[in-house]
Amino acid sequence: MTTPIDCRISRRDLILTSALAGAGAALGGARNAWAQQKGLDIWWWGEQELPGLQKFVDSSIAAYKDTTVKSMLQDTAVVISQFQTAAAAGNAPDIQYLWNGIYHMESVWLGYLKAMNGLVKDDIIKASKPTILSHFGGNIYRLGWYPLPMFWCYNKVLFEKAGLDPENPPKTWDELLTACDKLKSSGVDAIGGGIQDGYWSEWYISHSLVQNLDNFGEMVQLFIGDKDFRDPKYHEHWVKLEELKTKGFLNKDMSSLELYPGIDLVVAGKLGIGQTVGTRLPADSKATGGKIGYMVMPVFGKGKLAGMPLVDMQGLGISSNAEDPAAAAAFLEFLNSPERLKAFWDTTGWLPSNTTFDASVIADESVRTMWQKWGLAPNISNITNLVPGQWYERAAIPTGQKIVAGEISGEQAGELASDVAKEWREFNTDMVDNYRKWADDLAKM
Amino acid sequence: MVMKSALRLQPYFYVLPLIVLLAFVFGYPIVRIFEFSFKMVRGVDGPWIGLRNYELVLSQGLFWESVLHNLQLLLAIPAMIAISLLVSILLYERLPGWKLYRIIVFIPFILAVPIIAVVMKRMFQFSGPVNEVLRWFSLDFMALDWIGSSNVALWTVMILIIWRESALGIILFLARLMSLDESILEAAKLDGATWRQRVWHIIIPQMRGVIEFFAVVSVITMLAAVFAYIFIMGGGRGGPGTATMVIELYIFNALIRTSLPGIAAAASVMLFLVSVLLIFPLFSARRRARAEEVGTQQ
């Protein structure tokens, strides 16, 4: 039964509730309006390695009508530190450019990134191929943006001159040694590049150490102390590099050249075989009239990952500071729309990371084949993205440089790598547990 | 009484805004660096861990290797002083074309370090112009892997540092020479003193203050201001291997590349304290140089 008082109170409550609801709606509307006015922030990197990306970002922002987006191109040296500092202060952008593996996983462990699953449509996440290095604790923390296929390249003209079949590059280590011998006999430097800035050393590990691994978790176990670089299986790749050095197959100026001038030697017909990255292929192929071939590193290892094409992936993520993660996710989905994928190709001349990309627009046969063999076929990610920074700087880079300079053996490189891994554990006691969980995750995938 | 106290404090009030500004610009970062050196920093903060960062830094071989390389670079200072003295005295003697020479020797100091380091790096490549010239003169045994060999790379960087930093010495020494009392040198000439005797017994003694000043500045440079040289010549990593790693790059790597701000802070604090200790002889040398100059002018 309802009394008049009850009715009166009810009416007052109704008025009060209406007033509150109205105020709430007004405030909410104001907040939405404010959010719309504020729009999205995206901090990105990549123009440095992929000229034209700025144009793509600008055109995407101009074409996006749901909200305003402000972009900032980051400097290479501060991509991670700038984001982490801002995230700790609660001022991180909504969308952040993320390199693969540890380069964003540390931010995941610090709680600065949101999981993409549940925010971005599953089919888009899958098509963007963020790689297994973006998985942690059952979540995915990145969307793939553009791929970086990594391979060995060779000069077909030099192969022909040396009596080698330019369409059938070496597949095994023994075949490689034979090819190097013939190239050397023909009067050119057989293999190498430039290692002065260290990146050649990193790429060599990406291609070679993986050959004796059965899964990516095994790589992480080398740092947390469950495995050891002193085990011949885990430094055989450096022994192989030493072999190339002692047989005189490496170019003599390798130690004083940087990575890209080293690759230029292959393009210029002064070096038989080198290491390169997919983004160079369109230009190099054009410059040589299609005379640059590419291959998976010849196999010596016995691990399950040996002989697989290698594709690294640059990506984008959503920060935990994002006020409207759904809006950020919507913009990322927009970047993966067919029209934007085509715009990516048109502005950068390079492939977007999406398996639904219509590759028929690629005119260069070698680039299209590479996309099919590396991008769409089963491939593996870059293991050096699992490497802690300390080990990267103190072991990954110096080992290769010292072997190439003839200063240490492959076995000594293993000892150095093991010592630095131990040192890393001492310096980063708080990180070892996270790495262990990550190793467990990766071993299961 | 109150009035007197207020008058006494008045000057301090005038400089107070500047002191506050300086404290904010320099004091705050220094305090934060000291604080970080006692923390395990992740992101922008972390837990207190006492002296652990210092223990880790001091027990790391790479840190001591970096210190050793900085100390090795000190060997460049006598060469820089000798070259600067010689060139500045020759310029002072007004050799034919001395004005042109003066411009040429100043140019390295005008150009930014990264520019000359990039050019030098090209020149010293194994297949670069320096080795090409040596080979052309059949001096193949001297065509070294200047920047690619661990045994040679630091000395190559030192050559670059000597070349550029000597320009500062020449500028300073020449300025001091210009203020010398020429009548003494004229008198010595009339008395039959040779060029060598004039330099050794008249010029150098009068330049003692400015030489000391340049030496102390150079010590500070070698310990705390060679980053740009090393970064470019060492492939951005103090390479090959760790052959050109110095303390500044060690700090940079710890902060930017290995995400260890606490370690970077501990190493920075140690470098800061050493630099502060060097400031006292610097001020003392500067005072002496000024006193000499004033004495000469009077």
XYZ file of C-alpha atoms in Angstrom:
743
model
C 0.000 0.000 0.000
C 1.235 3.420 -0.886
C 0.588 6.346 1.560
C 0.278 9.966 0.392
C 3.546 10.627 2.183
C 5.055 7.782 0.350
C 3.652 9.259 -2.829
C 5.030 12.664 -1.950
C 8.450 11.183 -1.115
C 8.258 9.146 -4.203
C 7.554 12.161 -6.260
C 10.400 14.039 -4.609
C 12.665 11.098 -5.175
C 11.571 11.022 -8.751
C 12.344 14.701 -9.174
C 15.657 14.273 -7.401
C 16.516 11.242 -9.437
C 15.527 13.025 -12.617
C 17.622 15.975 -11.634
C 20.602 13.778 -10.846
C 20.108 11.804 -14.014
C 19.875 15.005 -15.981
C 22.976 16.353 -14.363
C 24.702 13.055 -14.905
C 23.679 12.994 -18.534
C 24.832 16.549 -18.935
C 28.136 15.772 -17.248
C 28.483 12.583 -19.232
C 27.712 14.433 -22.404
C 30.192 17.074 -21.463
C 32.753 14.364 -20.746
C 32.076 12.712 -24.083
C 32.265 16.045 -25.789
C 35.524 16.698 -23.964
C 36.823 13.243 -24.934
C 35.824 13.870 -28.526
C 37.470 17.235 -28.395
C 40.603 15.713 -26.905
C 40.570 12.860 -29.406
C 43.324 10.267 -29.590
C 47.081 10.590 -29.292
C 49.401 8.265 -31.175
C 53.153 8.175 -30.660
C 54.873 6.325 -33.410
C 58.209 5.523 -34.976
C 59.175 4.082 -38.359
C 59.693 6.954 -40.785
C 63.365 6.384 -39.995
C 63.324 2.887 -41.497
C 60.358 3.220 -43.834
C 60.251 6.598 -45.576
C 56.666 7.466 -46.482
C 55.178 6.235 -43.225
C 54.639 9.823 -42.077
C 52.544 10.381 -45.189
C 50.499 7.285 -44.410
C 49.919 8.343 -40.807
C 48.899 11.849 -41.894
C 46.522 10.586 -44.577
C 44.966 8.072 -42.163
C 44.363 10.764 -39.561
C 42.826 13.028 -42.198
C 40.584 10.229 -43.445
C 39.388 9.147 -39.990
C 36.128 10.853 -39.143
C 35.122 9.313 -35.793
C 37.449 11.433 -33.699
C 40.482 13.670 -34.004
C 43.885 12.006 -33.811
C 47.149 13.729 -32.960
C 50.397 12.027 -33.914
C 53.967 12.421 -32.761
C 56.973 10.853 -34.490
C 59.387 9.653 -31.806
C 63.155 9.742 -31.858
C 64.771 6.304 -32.118
C 66.676 6.632 -28.850
C 63.614 7.393 -26.738
C 60.813 5.246 -28.172
C 60.692 3.075 -25.046
C 61.870 5.458 -22.325
C 59.592 8.294 -23.437
C 56.557 6.014 -23.382
C 57.432 4.421 -20.048
C 58.083 7.755 -18.389
C 54.790 9.141 -19.671
C 52.915 5.982 -18.690
C 54.309 6.109 -15.147
C 53.122 9.704 -14.899
C 49.691 8.788 -16.320
C 50.291 10.796 -19.496
C 50.991 8.104 -22.065
C 49.359 8.394 -25.494
C 46.333 6.250 -26.315
C 48.205 4.374 -29.019
C 51.913 3.591 -28.855
C 54.322 2.190 -31.430
C 55.877 -1.007 -30.102
C 58.904 -2.967 -31.219
C 58.618 -6.685 -30.822
C 59.393 -8.918 -27.842
C 61.145 -7.523 -24.791
C 60.944 -4.027 -26.285
C 57.290 -3.940 -25.316
C 57.051 -6.848 -22.870
C 58.755 -4.846 -20.138
C 55.959 -2.273 -20.479
C 53.454 -5.130 -20.192
C 55.072 -6.250 -16.938
C 55.001 -2.684 -15.642
C 51.275 -2.541 -16.413
C 51.556 0.196 -19.060
C 49.806 -1.681 -21.893
C 46.300 -3.025 -22.356
C 45.651 -6.468 -23.791
C 44.388 -6.235 -27.366
C 42.179 -9.312 -27.177
C 38.659 -8.191 -26.332
C 39.372 -4.674 -27.565
C 40.268 -5.290 -31.206
C 38.357 -7.832 -33.291
C 39.988 -11.271 -33.143
C 40.134 -11.687 -36.925
C 42.034 -8.410 -37.261
C 44.513 -9.361 -34.536
C 45.108 -12.711 -36.227
C 45.461 -11.198 -39.720
C 47.976 -8.612 -38.454
C 50.322 -11.398 -37.227
C 51.726 -9.709 -34.128
C 53.930 -12.847 -33.571
C 54.150 -15.013 -30.479
C 56.550 -12.563 -28.863
C 53.570 -10.320 -28.068
C 51.859 -12.998 -25.966
C 52.056 -13.057 -22.190
C 49.825 -14.691 -19.619
C 47.246 -15.674 -22.252
C 46.900 -12.128 -23.646
C 48.138 -10.387 -26.814
C 49.563 -6.914 -26.398
C 50.210 -5.698 -29.942
C 48.712 -5.446 -33.366
C 51.140 -6.052 -36.239
C 51.709 -2.914 -38.350
C 54.321 -3.777 -40.956
C 56.585 -6.809 -41.377
C 60.346 -6.961 -41.593
C 61.275 -10.181 -43.369
C 64.907 -11.003 -42.644
C 66.976 -13.112 -44.992
C 70.313 -13.688 -46.611
C 70.796 -12.019 -49.969
C 73.195 -12.855 -52.761
C 74.306 -11.372 -56.039
C 73.135 -13.543 -58.927
C 75.686 -12.114 -61.363
C 78.574 -13.047 -59.056
C 77.041 -16.493 -58.583
C 76.983 -17.015 -62.353
C 80.590 -15.833 -62.711
C 81.646 -18.267 -59.988
C 79.889 -21.154 -61.727
C 77.056 -21.345 -59.211
C 73.374 -21.717 -60.020
C 71.830 -18.305 -59.274
C 68.370 -19.812 -58.927
C 69.460 -22.454 -56.400
C 71.333 -20.832 -53.542
C 72.986 -23.077 -50.920
C 70.622 -24.758 -48.490
C 73.041 -26.537 -46.150
C 76.202 -25.401 -44.407
C 78.389 -27.615 -46.581
C 76.808 -26.201 -49.710
C 77.479 -22.710 -48.336
C 81.166 -23.464 -47.788
C 81.430 -24.808 -51.337
C 79.717 -21.704 -52.718
C 82.006 -19.424 -50.693
C 85.037 -21.288 -51.964
C 83.943 -20.822 -55.578
C 83.133 -17.152 -55.048
C 86.527 -16.591 -53.442
C 88.246 -18.389 -56.312
C 86.427 -16.139 -58.781
C 88.127 -13.151 -57.183
C 85.390 -11.591 -55.040
C 84.777 -11.500 -51.314
C 82.484 -14.448 -50.645
C 80.353 -13.457 -47.676
C 79.991 -10.801 -44.976
C 78.930 -7.157 -44.894
C 79.579 -4.490 -42.259
C 79.728 -5.153 -38.517
C 81.172 -1.882 -37.160
C 77.832 -0.679 -35.762
C 76.994 -4.155 -34.459
C 73.678 -4.884 -36.177
C 75.189 -7.531 -38.447
C 76.136 -9.391 -35.297
C 72.530 -9.245 -34.064
C 71.097 -10.401 -37.390
C 73.564 -13.271 -37.526
C 72.280 -14.511 -34.170
C 68.679 -14.135 -35.376
C 69.385 -16.431 -38.315
C 71.797 -18.887 -36.747
C 71.262 -19.423 -33.019
C 67.625 -20.240 -33.710
C 68.740 -23.260 -35.737
C 69.518 -25.230 -32.603
C 66.318 -24.318 -30.744
C 63.091 -26.294 -30.547
C 61.013 -23.362 -29.307
C 61.370 -19.720 -28.292
C 61.124 -20.513 -24.597
C 64.495 -22.241 -24.887
C 66.077 -18.922 -25.827
C 64.720 -17.236 -22.708
C 65.966 -20.152 -20.597
C 69.495 -19.223 -21.626
C 69.128 -15.957 -19.726
C 67.348 -17.164 -16.635
C 70.033 -19.802 -16.145
C 68.097 -22.963 -17.003
C 70.284 -23.406 -20.110
C 73.862 -22.291 -20.721
C 75.642 -20.745 -23.692
C 78.663 -22.885 -22.771
C 76.745 -25.896 -24.057
C 78.165 -26.413 -27.621
C 74.620 -26.537 -28.974
C 74.100 -22.927 -27.953
C 77.332 -21.489 -29.321
C 77.699 -23.609 -32.450
C 76.535 -20.637 -34.519
C 79.536 -18.594 -33.348
C 81.834 -21.534 -34.146
C 80.387 -21.455 -37.662
C 81.127 -17.725 -37.940
C 84.659 -18.418 -36.795
C 84.908 -21.027 -39.556
C 83.938 -18.436 -42.177
C 86.604 -16.141 -40.745
C 89.410 -18.700 -40.612
C 88.678 -19.887 -44.153
C 89.075 -16.295 -45.368
C 85.553 -15.998 -46.735
C 84.597 -12.751 -44.929
C 85.269 -9.406 -46.606
C 88.422 -7.809 -45.181
C 86.838 -4.424 -44.483
C 83.896 -5.959 -42.597
C 85.030 -4.687 -39.179
C 85.218 -1.090 -40.318
C 82.004 -0.975 -42.332
C 78.505 -0.367 -41.002
C 75.549 -2.607 -41.754
C 73.995 -0.834 -44.718
C 77.219 0.027 -46.576
C 77.973 -3.695 -46.150
C 74.722 -4.671 -47.852
C 75.509 -2.136 -50.578
C 78.561 -4.251 -51.431
C 76.288 -7.133 -52.445
C 74.135 -4.806 -54.549
C 77.253 -3.277 -56.126
C 78.575 -6.709 -57.103
C 81.576 -6.598 -54.744
C 80.367 -9.208 -52.254
C 78.719 -12.551 -52.960
C 76.463 -13.157 -49.969
C 75.190 -10.915 -47.180
C 72.406 -10.395 -44.680
C 69.586 -8.007 -45.417
C 66.052 -7.017 -44.545
C 62.913 -7.015 -46.694
C 62.389 -3.258 -46.734
C 65.549 -2.933 -48.846
C 64.464 -5.457 -51.439
C 62.283 -3.279 -53.716
C 65.053 -0.702 -54.202
C 67.898 -3.233 -54.419
C 65.974 -5.387 -56.846
C 65.234 -2.351 -59.008
C 68.851 -1.139 -58.879
C 70.196 -4.488 -60.114
C 67.458 -5.374 -62.550
C 66.286 -8.231 -60.356
C 69.777 -9.674 -59.821
C 69.509 -9.830 -56.037
C 68.442 -13.234 -54.778
C 67.389 -14.115 -51.275
C 67.428 -17.238 -49.167
C 66.996 -18.668 -45.704
C 70.359 -19.040 -43.954
C 71.872 -22.406 -44.950
C 71.142 -24.978 -42.288
C 73.657 -26.483 -39.878
C 71.496 -26.847 -36.753
C 69.243 -29.647 -35.646
C 66.542 -27.709 -33.803
C 62.902 -27.674 -34.839
C 63.155 -23.982 -35.804
C 66.049 -24.525 -38.265
C 65.463 -23.517 -41.866
C 62.312 -21.468 -41.212
C 61.827 -18.046 -42.871
C 62.342 -15.225 -40.419
C 59.907 -12.320 -40.115
C 60.128 -9.607 -37.507
C 57.094 -7.400 -36.957
C 56.680 -3.781 -35.953
C 53.427 -3.069 -34.142
C 51.053 -0.799 -32.313
C 49.471 -1.148 -28.878
C 47.007 0.590 -26.596
C 48.300 2.172 -23.421
C 46.746 1.617 -20.014
C 46.371 5.387 -19.780
C 43.985 5.454 -22.751
C 40.799 7.155 -21.549
C 38.729 5.461 -24.220
C 40.450 2.196 -25.204
C 37.524 1.284 -27.463
C 38.086 4.451 -29.493
C 41.798 3.628 -29.755
C 40.922 0.088 -30.878
C 38.517 1.481 -33.476
C 41.285 3.617 -34.971
C 43.609 0.593 -35.132
C 40.874 -1.374 -36.880
C 40.505 1.508 -39.312
C 44.223 1.249 -40.127
C 43.579 -2.382 -41.066
C 40.695 -1.648 -43.424
C 41.297 -2.710 -47.071
C 41.412 0.898 -48.205
C 44.079 1.790 -45.587
C 46.134 -1.321 -46.364
C 46.285 -0.239 -49.984
C 47.135 3.324 -48.905
C 50.008 1.886 -46.837
C 51.465 0.229 -49.935
C 50.884 3.329 -52.066
C 52.595 5.731 -49.665
C 55.461 3.581 -48.396
C 56.032 1.149 -51.246
C 56.119 -1.518 -48.573
C 53.809 -4.199 -47.240
C 51.395 -3.698 -44.363
C 51.190 -6.537 -41.887
C 47.869 -8.061 -42.768
C 47.233 -11.396 -44.448
C 44.160 -9.931 -46.169
C 46.285 -7.356 -48.025
C 45.654 -7.643 -51.758
C 49.152 -8.469 -53.026
C 48.129 -8.133 -56.670
C 49.128 -4.440 -56.495
C 52.799 -5.474 -56.120
C 54.424 -5.119 -59.524
C 57.913 -6.378 -58.622
C 57.955 -10.158 -58.940
C 60.712 -10.634 -56.339
C 58.828 -8.573 -53.743
C 55.577 -10.432 -54.384
C 57.324 -13.808 -54.094
C 59.024 -12.713 -50.904
C 55.653 -11.722 -49.397
C 54.271 -15.146 -50.269
C 57.317 -17.105 -49.034
C 58.117 -15.050 -45.953
C 54.965 -13.164 -45.016
C 52.189 -15.626 -45.750
C 53.944 -18.992 -45.361
C 54.759 -20.410 -41.906
C 57.560 -18.361 -40.411
C 59.265 -17.618 -37.143
C 59.904 -14.377 -35.309
C 63.221 -12.765 -34.464
C 64.767 -14.332 -31.350
C 66.977 -11.349 -30.608
C 63.790 -9.581 -29.564
C 63.784 -11.906 -26.559
C 67.206 -10.777 -25.504
C 67.581 -8.457 -22.476
C 69.198 -5.134 -23.387
C 72.193 -5.823 -21.196
C 72.947 -9.099 -22.962
C 72.340 -7.498 -26.349
C 74.890 -4.764 -25.702
C 77.458 -6.822 -23.799
C 77.285 -10.132 -25.662
C 75.187 -10.183 -28.837
C 77.059 -7.300 -30.460
C 80.640 -7.778 -29.172
C 80.788 -11.535 -29.821
C 80.261 -11.174 -33.553
C 82.601 -8.180 -33.786
C 85.385 -9.971 -31.934
C 85.070 -13.186 -33.935
C 85.098 -11.265 -37.220
C 88.183 -9.343 -36.034
C 89.826 -12.687 -35.178
C 90.105 -11.789 -31.501
C 88.085 -14.628 -29.949
C 86.886 -18.115 -30.925
C 83.289 -19.299 -31.145
C 83.722 -21.190 -27.903
C 85.036 -18.092 -26.133
C 82.014 -16.228 -27.454
C 79.844 -18.834 -25.690
C 81.713 -18.221 -22.436
C 81.301 -14.466 -22.772
C 77.578 -14.881 -23.501
C 77.168 -17.130 -20.474
C 79.014 -14.703 -18.184
C 76.890 -11.765 -19.373
C 73.676 -13.769 -18.869
C 74.783 -14.388 -15.271
C 75.609 -10.719 -14.871
C 72.165 -9.786 -16.192
C 70.522 -11.970 -13.516
C 72.532 -10.193 -10.816
C 71.596 -6.753 -12.134
C 67.921 -7.609 -12.707
C 66.827 -9.858 -9.886
C 63.293 -8.467 -10.149
C 62.980 -9.385 -13.834
C 63.977 -13.040 -13.682
C 60.534 -14.241 -12.558
C 58.794 -12.413 -15.390
C 61.241 -13.923 -17.846
C 60.607 -17.370 -16.373
C 56.832 -16.990 -16.845
C 57.448 -15.746 -20.373
C 59.711 -18.724 -21.103
C 56.947 -21.067 -19.947
C 54.423 -19.295 -22.180
C 56.710 -19.393 -25.196
C 57.677 -23.021 -24.700
C 54.016 -24.017 -24.978
C 53.411 -22.127 -28.253
C 68.621 46.886 15.024
C 65.906 45.328 12.824
C 66.684 47.923 10.173
C 70.369 46.966 10.209
C 69.564 43.253 9.836
C 67.246 43.981 6.915
C 69.966 46.041 5.223
C 72.454 43.249 5.729
C 70.110 40.718 4.137
C 69.112 43.002 1.274
C 71.746 41.814 -1.236
C 70.732 38.214 -0.609
C 67.146 39.024 -1.510
C 68.346 40.456 -4.814
C 70.106 37.240 -5.776
C 67.461 34.950 -4.282
C 65.449 34.495 -7.529
C 68.579 33.446 -9.379
C 69.554 31.038 -6.605
C 66.086 29.495 -6.694
C 66.281 29.179 -10.480
C 69.727 27.563 -10.330
C 68.593 25.213 -7.579
C 65.682 24.140 -9.727
C 67.643 23.748 -12.961
C 70.759 22.094 -11.518
C 70.034 21.193 -7.925
C 66.863 19.183 -8.459
C 68.281 16.858 -11.148
C 71.403 16.259 -9.070
C 69.331 15.382 -6.000
C 67.209 13.022 -8.117
C 70.311 11.363 -9.572
C 71.676 10.792 -6.068
C 68.268 9.398 -5.035
C 68.057 7.081 -8.071
C 71.517 5.743 -7.371
C 70.134 4.143 -4.211
C 67.013 2.693 -5.878
C 66.198 -0.130 -8.261
C 64.391 2.091 -10.730
C 61.870 0.637 -13.151
C 60.024 3.174 -15.233
C 60.303 6.353 -13.138
C 60.795 5.046 -9.613
C 61.518 1.937 -7.570
C 62.378 0.548 -4.151
C 65.377 1.634 -2.064
C 68.227 -0.881 -2.315
C 70.987 0.903 -0.407
C 74.432 0.690 -1.981
C 73.579 -2.252 -4.248
C 73.835 -0.203 -7.479
C 77.306 0.979 -6.471
C 78.333 -2.595 -5.649
C 77.123 -3.813 -9.030
C 78.838 -1.021 -10.951
C 82.118 -1.413 -9.108
C 82.104 -5.182 -9.548
C 81.466 -5.021 -13.286
C 84.460 -5.512 -15.556
C 82.950 -3.246 -18.194
C 82.894 -0.281 -15.815
C 86.591 -0.622 -15.021
C 87.366 -1.143 -18.697
C 85.544 2.135 -19.388
C 87.518 3.899 -16.640
C 90.757 2.532 -18.082
C 89.850 3.858 -21.535
C 89.125 7.303 -20.084
C 92.493 7.224 -18.343
C 94.202 6.116 -21.556
C 92.701 9.124 -23.292
C 94.590 11.330 -20.804
C 97.714 10.366 -22.720
C 96.472 12.663 -25.472
C 96.881 15.749 -23.288
C 100.694 16.142 -23.505
C 100.425 15.793 -27.288
C 97.642 18.384 -27.394
C 99.677 20.830 -25.305
C 102.819 20.327 -27.391
C 100.971 20.757 -30.699
C 99.018 23.758 -29.457
C 102.160 25.425 -28.160
C 104.133 24.825 -31.300
C 101.408 25.993 -33.673
C 100.451 29.020 -31.594
C 104.079 30.154 -31.330
C 104.561 29.724 -35.068
C 101.432 31.766 -35.691
C 102.659 34.369 -33.202
C 105.919 34.591 -35.134
C 103.770 35.682 -38.098
C 105.072 33.193 -40.645
C 104.166 34.072 -44.237
C 100.481 33.262 -44.672
C 99.900 33.050 -40.905
C 96.415 34.535 -41.156
C 95.313 31.752 -43.492
C 96.960 29.106 -41.276
C 95.165 30.576 -38.261
C 91.794 30.081 -39.942
C 92.702 26.551 -41.009
C 93.748 25.448 -37.527
C 90.616 26.954 -35.981
C 88.259 25.160 -38.362
C 88.180 21.805 -36.465
C 86.935 23.610 -33.391
C 84.201 25.422 -35.286
C 82.823 22.221 -36.806
C 80.550 20.054 -34.673
C 82.131 16.853 -33.369
C 79.658 14.542 -35.165
C 80.535 16.123 -38.511
C 84.282 15.670 -38.202
C 83.868 12.259 -36.578
C 81.775 10.992 -39.486
C 84.334 12.290 -41.984
C 87.210 10.802 -39.968
C 85.425 7.495 -39.730
C 85.164 7.300 -43.506
C 88.818 8.220 -43.867
C 89.974 5.561 -41.439
C 87.933 2.665 -42.836
C 89.991 -0.339 -43.853
C 89.335 0.483 -47.508
C 89.299 4.227 -46.836
C 91.511 7.056 -48.112
C 94.124 6.849 -45.327
C 94.932 3.224 -46.060
C 94.698 3.794 -49.811
C 97.369 6.473 -49.556
C 99.546 4.249 -47.385
C 99.212 1.393 -49.860
C 100.006 3.746 -52.727
C 103.292 4.545 -50.987
C 103.857 0.769 -50.539
C 103.404 1.151 -46.779
C 100.950 -1.742 -46.567
C 102.222 -2.754 -43.127
C 100.915 0.580 -41.824
C 97.464 0.154 -43.382
C 95.757 -0.926 -40.171
C 92.113 -1.659 -39.442
C 91.925 1.704 -37.682
C 88.350 1.530 -36.447
C 87.693 -2.209 -36.802
C 90.449 -3.594 -34.600
C 90.197 -3.586 -30.813
C 93.931 -2.960 -30.552
C 93.872 0.223 -32.599
C 90.387 1.780 -32.343
C 90.936 3.796 -29.144
C 94.168 5.270 -30.517
C 92.319 6.273 -33.677
C 89.723 8.079 -31.589
C 92.584 9.723 -29.714
C 94.034 11.046 -32.986
C 90.696 12.673 -33.743
C 90.442 14.165 -30.257
C 93.983 15.539 -30.411
C 93.309 17.090 -33.804
C 90.129 18.845 -32.734
C 90.832 19.748 -29.119
C 94.259 21.151 -29.962
C 92.428 23.915 -31.790
C 91.097 25.141 -28.432
C 94.644 25.089 -27.057
C 95.879 27.114 -30.012
C 93.145 29.709 -29.514
C 93.919 30.035 -25.799
C 97.703 30.060 -26.210
C 97.629 32.531 -29.063
C 95.439 34.880 -27.041
C 97.944 34.698 -24.198
C 100.877 35.236 -26.560
C 99.232 38.346 -27.954
C 99.251 39.873 -24.477
C 102.962 39.218 -23.846
C 105.304 42.163 -23.511
C 107.102 42.094 -26.858
C 109.921 44.306 -25.596
C 111.301 41.435 -23.499
C 111.408 39.193 -26.556
C 113.007 41.970 -28.597
C 115.613 42.468 -25.897
C 116.366 38.752 -25.849
C 116.733 38.788 -29.613
C 119.190 41.703 -29.420
C 121.121 39.792 -26.754
C 121.510 36.935 -29.256
C 118.995 34.474 -27.777
C 118.052 31.777 -30.297
C 114.401 30.983 -31.149
C 114.528 27.873 -28.989
C 115.999 29.832 -26.058
C 113.343 32.526 -26.363
C 110.576 29.943 -26.376
C 111.992 27.886 -23.538
C 113.176 30.671 -21.207
C 110.765 33.536 -21.931
C 107.553 32.458 -23.643
C 106.719 29.164 -21.906
C 107.394 30.394 -18.356
C 105.041 33.306 -18.953
C 102.375 30.957 -20.307
C 102.459 28.554 -17.389
C 99.063 29.631 -16.098
C 97.218 29.225 -19.387
C 98.934 25.886 -20.075
C 97.799 24.616 -16.679
C 94.311 25.876 -17.384
C 94.191 24.086 -20.741
C 95.581 20.930 -19.158
C 92.882 20.852 -16.466
C 90.119 21.604 -18.987
C 91.478 18.785 -21.138
C 91.496 16.354 -18.216
C 87.820 17.129 -17.611
C 87.150 16.720 -21.348
C 88.847 13.309 -21.443
C 86.952 12.092 -18.399
C 83.534 13.553 -19.032
C 83.122 15.041 -22.512
C 84.231 12.587 -25.199
C 80.834 10.988 -25.756
C 80.276 12.418 -29.250
C 83.686 11.232 -30.492
C 83.220 7.746 -29.095
C 79.601 7.416 -30.162
C 80.350 8.119 -33.812
C 83.724 6.421 -34.136
C 82.737 3.392 -32.052
C 79.656 2.597 -34.117
C 77.359 3.991 -31.419
C 78.382 1.224 -29.019
C 81.957 1.818 -27.939
C 83.088 -0.857 -30.329
C 84.561 -2.885 -31.794
C 83.512 -5.106 -28.917
C 84.066 -2.823 -25.949
C 87.362 -1.399 -27.188
C 86.292 2.264 -27.048
C 83.758 2.116 -24.222
C 84.072 5.104 -21.881
C 82.181 6.070 -18.728
C 79.793 8.448 -20.491
C 78.727 5.755 -22.953
C 78.486 3.270 -20.081
C 75.994 5.633 -18.406
C 74.090 6.210 -21.661
C 73.808 2.466 -22.284
C 72.642 1.762 -18.751
C 69.964 4.430 -18.980
C 68.721 4.104 -22.557
C 69.667 0.670 -23.817
C 69.579 -1.626 -20.825
C 66.790 0.068 -18.839
C 68.855 0.395 -15.672
C 68.429 4.010 -14.505
C 69.687 3.135 -11.024
C 72.967 1.827 -12.429
C 73.260 4.856 -14.716
C 72.658 7.130 -11.712
C 75.301 5.402 -9.578
C 77.913 5.718 -12.329
C 76.848 9.349 -12.909
C 77.273 10.195 -9.235
C 80.812 8.808 -9.261
C 81.697 10.694 -12.441
C 80.128 13.858 -10.993
C 82.193 13.631 -7.820
C 85.432 13.156 -9.759
C 84.556 16.135 -11.982
C 83.809 18.281 -8.919
C 87.218 17.401 -7.489
C 88.808 18.559 -10.722
C 87.049 21.907 -10.609
C 89.286 23.128 -7.748
C 92.555 22.848 -9.694
C 90.701 24.360 -12.655
C 89.756 27.469 -10.687
C 93.216 27.667 -9.216
C 94.818 27.470 -12.684
C 92.455 30.096 -14.001
C 93.332 32.442 -11.152
C 97.044 31.978 -11.855
C 96.563 32.561 -15.595
C 94.696 35.790 -14.896
C 97.292 36.956 -12.423
C 100.068 36.337 -14.969
C 98.193 38.206 -17.647
C 97.547 41.194 -15.400
C 101.197 41.129 -14.303
C 102.372 41.192 -17.920
C 100.082 44.058 -18.837
C 101.275 46.130 -15.856
